[in-house]
Amino acid sequence: MNIRQRAEELERQVLSPRACRSAASKGRARPEEECGVRTAFQRDRDRIIHSKGFRRLKHKTQVFIIPEGDHYRTRLTHTLEVAQIARTVARALALNEDLTEAIALGHDLGHTPFGHAGEMALNQIFAPGFKHNEQSLRIVDILEGGRGLNLTWEVRDGILNHTGPDRPATLEGQIVKIADRVAYINHDIDDAIRGGVLTAGQLPEECLAVLGRKHRDRINTMVLDLIETNQSGAGPIKMSPPIQAATDKLREFMFEHVYVGSEAKREEAKACYVVQRIYGHFLEHPDDLPSEYRERTLAEGGERVACDYIAGMTDRFAIRVYQKYFLPLPWVEPGF
């Protein structure tokens, strides 16, 4: 047996009967020769990590738009926190940690510049509508490298269904869906307190009494609850009713005090304006698109291509594009 086959055999021996095993994957849209070292899900993880879309996450908004401080989360650090939480739960439940990690690392690839503000802006003007989870799938299926990453069915399913009403088909994907919420609720509280949007004293007492008063305690409570609640090995991945209720209440509090109408969101209207103006510009001037995007306009339409290009931008690149087309540039004397 080669190294991959030994890893697959270890999965058969060690993982829970409910785990998704690499050798049992539903496969890829384009068949490929198997790697001699890595399992299918390990290859997917590596492809995501080495993608341009993954690297761009470091300059995309989580909550605070273009934060000046060094310690605020970006979309990349959020992704890494989700992966860490999800892997911990998957390992404890003897599920496939490689599959879990691949889904977690790829789940937010489709996020726009300026976070949910950019998503809202594109959704308002792009006729078919825009959802970041669908764009994440589009990136790994089509856009990255010009032909996508050709990921396995299980990773693609987990990426698509990490948010929204549908449940991922695998338990590993279900873990990521919950880990995403565990991560952003808690780290957004941390960032909001650091940014002066919240004080610790404003957090709802009934939630703190159940989940804990410190950042690390709340995450620990949620993670341990996920492990303990799902050790019986029946049904979908879920929290216990008391922890779920406290988590939902804390999330509602964050929407009321941070995610909507707070000081952290005071630049959102400007961000939406920037996204919509540059979208309109590329519809009117498709020749300004990069060559690889211009080539697709005849087959897919200018609206789809402009949406793809803008969705892939980082915050600062979107601002540079806006400045280029809508603000006067200083005259530079020849020779300087």
XYZ file of C-alpha atoms in Angstrom:
336
model
C 0.000 0.000 0.000
C 1.131 3.546 -0.676
C 0.851 6.361 1.881
C -2.627 7.427 0.759
C -3.951 3.887 0.925
C -2.558 3.459 4.430
C -4.291 6.712 5.452
C -7.560 5.454 3.976
C -7.167 2.162 5.822
C -6.554 4.074 9.056
C -9.768 6.008 8.449
C -11.656 2.718 8.086
C -10.236 1.446 11.374
C -10.408 4.574 13.522
C -13.261 6.801 12.402
C -16.856 6.527 13.530
C -19.210 4.494 11.325
C -20.991 7.795 10.691
C -17.864 9.539 9.385
C -17.373 10.302 5.706
C -14.372 8.327 4.550
C -12.078 9.619 1.835
C -12.162 6.378 -0.127
C -15.975 6.515 -0.191
C -16.182 10.038 -1.639
C -18.692 10.614 -4.417
C -15.751 11.926 -6.385
C -14.991 14.905 -8.601
C -16.723 16.378 -11.634
C -13.552 15.725 -13.653
C -11.976 12.357 -12.816
C -8.339 12.515 -11.711
C -5.600 10.055 -10.920
C -5.366 9.546 -7.158
C -2.440 11.030 -5.246
C -0.010 8.534 -3.812
C 0.404 10.502 -0.577
C -2.740 12.496 0.213
C -6.356 11.416 0.522
C -8.987 13.118 -1.633
C -10.036 15.473 1.164
C -6.430 16.350 2.022
C -5.875 17.332 -1.608
C -8.976 19.529 -1.495
C -7.714 21.259 1.640
C -4.350 21.930 0.011
C -5.909 23.260 -3.186
C -7.986 25.742 -1.198
C -5.025 26.926 0.899
C -2.918 27.533 -2.229
C -5.692 29.383 -4.096
C -5.716 33.107 -4.819
C -9.237 33.325 -3.416
C -7.993 32.102 -0.042
C -5.125 34.590 0.061
C -7.457 37.492 -0.704
C -9.447 36.787 2.455
C -6.732 38.495 4.506
C -7.882 41.881 3.167
C -11.652 41.332 3.273
C -13.923 42.697 5.992
C -15.261 40.566 8.812
C -17.209 43.232 10.772
C -15.105 46.397 10.797
C -14.546 47.804 7.305
C -10.821 48.249 6.547
C -9.849 48.231 10.239
C -6.731 50.201 11.154
C -5.855 48.145 14.235
C -3.704 45.036 13.928
C -5.906 42.865 16.145
C -9.310 43.033 14.452
C -10.478 39.936 12.632
C -10.488 39.768 8.872
C -12.325 37.225 6.760
C -9.145 35.110 6.752
C -8.685 35.011 10.520
C -12.391 34.226 10.874
C -11.899 31.298 8.490
C -8.969 29.980 10.521
C -10.960 30.219 13.763
C -13.837 28.306 12.183
C -11.428 25.616 11.007
C -9.862 25.275 14.452
C -13.219 24.939 16.216
C -14.603 22.543 13.622
C -11.518 20.321 13.648
C -11.631 20.045 17.438
C -15.244 18.854 17.354
C -14.677 16.490 14.431
C -11.663 14.892 16.088
C -13.517 14.395 19.371
C -16.440 12.733 17.561
C -14.140 10.517 15.442
C -15.354 12.146 12.239
C -13.212 13.037 9.243
C -11.022 15.936 10.305
C -9.570 16.455 6.812
C -13.009 16.849 5.242
C -14.062 19.196 8.035
C -10.971 21.348 7.568
C -11.368 21.557 3.800
C -14.974 22.727 4.092
C -14.093 25.261 6.783
C -11.192 26.740 4.813
C -13.317 27.097 1.682
C -16.627 28.215 3.135
C -16.128 32.005 2.780
C -14.100 32.207 -0.437
C -17.023 33.938 -2.146
C -17.326 36.824 0.285
C -17.273 40.254 -1.299
C -15.199 43.293 -0.364
C -16.659 45.001 2.723
C -18.210 41.769 3.996
C -21.983 41.527 4.178
C -22.326 45.147 3.043
C -20.769 44.219 -0.287
C -22.914 41.103 -0.473
C -26.037 43.190 0.077
C -24.930 45.717 -2.541
C -24.422 43.074 -5.236
C -27.627 41.288 -4.294
C -29.563 44.513 -4.882
C -28.262 45.157 -8.392
C -27.319 41.738 -9.809
C -30.623 40.431 -11.195
C -30.173 36.720 -10.338
C -29.259 37.723 -6.772
C -26.015 37.236 -4.906
C -25.219 34.950 -1.951
C -21.674 34.486 -0.735
C -22.038 30.720 -0.220
C -23.123 30.267 -3.835
C -20.219 32.443 -4.933
C -17.834 30.329 -2.840
C -18.992 27.278 -4.770
C -18.663 29.165 -8.052
C -15.057 30.024 -7.203
C -14.037 26.417 -6.529
C -16.074 25.069 -9.453
C -15.312 27.618 -12.183
C -13.354 30.769 -11.387
C -10.183 29.815 -9.531
C -7.381 29.360 -12.037
C -9.835 29.640 -14.930
C -11.363 26.193 -14.469
C -11.956 25.757 -10.748
C -10.315 23.442 -8.244
C -12.289 20.299 -9.120
C -13.054 19.512 -5.479
C -14.870 16.457 -4.197
C -18.648 16.414 -3.953
C -18.586 16.362 -0.132
C -16.441 19.494 0.200
C -18.550 21.327 -2.383
C -21.743 20.385 -0.550
C -20.353 21.627 2.755
C -19.238 24.936 1.249
C -22.605 25.576 -0.402
C -24.688 24.666 2.630
C -22.580 26.216 5.406
C -25.296 28.888 5.618
C -28.923 29.034 4.571
C -31.829 26.666 5.180
C -30.326 23.450 3.818
C -28.331 21.079 5.980
C -24.995 19.759 4.674
C -25.169 16.116 3.660
C -22.202 15.083 5.824
C -21.818 15.381 9.584
C -18.498 17.090 8.915
C -20.280 19.799 6.931
C -22.853 20.170 9.704
C -20.054 20.753 12.200
C -18.643 23.569 10.043
C -22.071 25.186 9.787
C -22.333 25.413 13.573
C -18.632 26.232 14.086
C -19.043 29.211 11.753
C -21.681 30.660 14.065
C -19.719 29.820 17.232
C -16.687 31.614 15.812
C -18.301 34.772 14.518
C -20.585 35.396 17.487
C -17.677 35.208 19.907
C -14.942 36.935 17.946
C -17.322 39.686 16.853
C -18.076 40.368 20.517
C -14.338 40.586 21.159
C -13.798 42.993 18.255
C -16.841 45.099 19.135
C -15.577 45.565 22.706
C -12.084 46.412 21.424
C -13.616 48.929 19.018
C -15.737 50.618 21.688
C -19.010 49.563 20.051
C -19.914 47.415 23.073
C -18.912 47.078 26.679
C -18.761 43.756 28.454
C -21.467 45.018 30.793
C -23.956 45.292 27.930
C -23.888 41.578 27.108
C -27.133 39.852 28.152
C -26.771 38.401 31.631
C -28.963 35.387 30.894
C -26.544 34.346 28.120
C -23.412 34.885 30.203
C -24.832 32.800 33.044
C -25.143 29.836 30.676
C -22.210 30.300 28.303
C -19.585 32.065 30.400
C -18.359 35.596 30.976
C -15.058 35.451 29.106
C -14.427 34.954 25.402
C -12.556 31.694 25.887
C -15.138 30.369 28.342
C -18.016 30.903 25.929
C -16.230 29.138 23.092
C -15.227 26.313 25.416
C -18.820 25.897 26.613
C -20.171 25.734 23.066
C -17.493 23.330 21.825
C -17.809 20.955 24.787
C -21.574 21.016 24.423
C -21.307 20.087 20.743
C -19.061 17.164 21.622
C -21.160 15.912 24.532
C -24.493 16.331 22.752
C -23.403 14.404 19.664
C -21.450 11.543 21.218
C -24.501 9.289 21.153
C -24.136 9.041 17.389
C -27.735 9.657 16.341
C -29.278 12.348 14.182
C -27.741 15.540 12.808
C -25.083 17.605 14.595
C -26.696 19.968 17.092
C -26.275 21.847 20.359
C -28.203 20.951 23.471
C -31.419 22.995 23.891
C -30.111 25.236 26.744
C -26.854 26.099 24.939
C -28.648 26.566 21.625
C -31.147 28.941 23.217
C -28.420 31.019 24.893
C -26.395 31.101 21.658
C -29.412 32.230 19.636
C -30.163 34.949 22.183
C -26.569 36.187 22.050
C -26.703 36.243 18.244
C -29.914 38.281 18.343
C -28.197 40.718 20.688
C -25.295 41.093 18.246
C -27.642 41.851 15.360
C -29.404 44.477 17.419
C -26.278 46.167 18.806
C -23.459 45.494 16.319
C -24.455 44.018 12.962
C -27.187 46.549 12.180
C -26.902 50.307 12.648
C -23.962 50.408 15.059
C -20.805 52.520 14.928
C -19.059 49.509 13.374
C -21.407 49.843 10.406
C -21.249 53.614 9.853
C -19.232 53.181 6.630
C -21.554 50.535 5.156
C -23.565 52.933 2.983
C -20.346 54.238 1.444
C -19.096 50.674 0.891
C -22.345 49.720 -0.854
C -22.081 52.829 -3.016
C -18.532 51.951 -4.072
C -19.508 48.386 -5.013
C -22.543 49.458 -7.008
C -20.742 52.260 -8.846
C -17.890 50.052 -10.017
C -20.399 47.358 -11.010
C -22.191 49.907 -13.163
C -18.894 51.061 -14.625
C -17.907 47.585 -15.801
C -21.326 47.044 -17.380
C -20.863 50.246 -19.384
C -17.160 49.697 -20.043
C -16.492 45.932 -20.296
C -13.166 46.660 -21.992
C -11.897 47.853 -18.605
C -12.219 44.321 -17.236
C -9.055 42.186 -17.088
C -8.553 40.076 -20.211
C -9.523 36.790 -18.559
C -12.871 38.296 -17.606
C -13.478 40.041 -20.942
C -13.150 36.695 -22.688
C -16.096 35.346 -20.680
C -18.553 38.188 -21.303
C -19.894 36.783 -24.580
C -20.588 33.363 -23.089
C -21.843 34.401 -19.647
C -22.981 38.004 -20.012
C -21.529 41.237 -18.707
C -23.574 41.231 -15.497
C -22.328 37.816 -14.392
C -18.716 38.592 -15.225
C -18.745 42.018 -13.542
C -20.269 40.427 -10.451
C -17.578 37.734 -10.363
C -14.785 40.279 -10.732
C -16.079 42.594 -8.018
C -16.913 39.770 -5.612
C -13.293 38.655 -5.754
C -11.904 42.072 -4.844
C -10.401 42.910 -1.481
C -11.598 46.005 0.371
C -8.605 48.093 -0.568
C -8.552 46.981 -4.202
C -12.232 47.901 -4.607
C -11.418 51.371 -3.274
C -8.487 51.710 -5.683
C -10.726 50.745 -8.609
C -13.316 53.310 -7.507
C -10.637 55.986 -7.214
C -9.312 55.142 -10.667
C -12.629 55.563 -12.438
C -14.503 58.120 -10.338
C -11.983 60.421 -8.655
C -9.571 62.847 -10.331
C -5.978 61.680 -10.293
C -3.150 64.129 -9.521
C -1.015 65.341 -12.401
C 2.544 64.090 -12.180
C 5.171 66.161 -13.965
C 7.106 64.110 -16.553
C 10.427 62.935 -15.254
C 9.326 62.651 -11.607
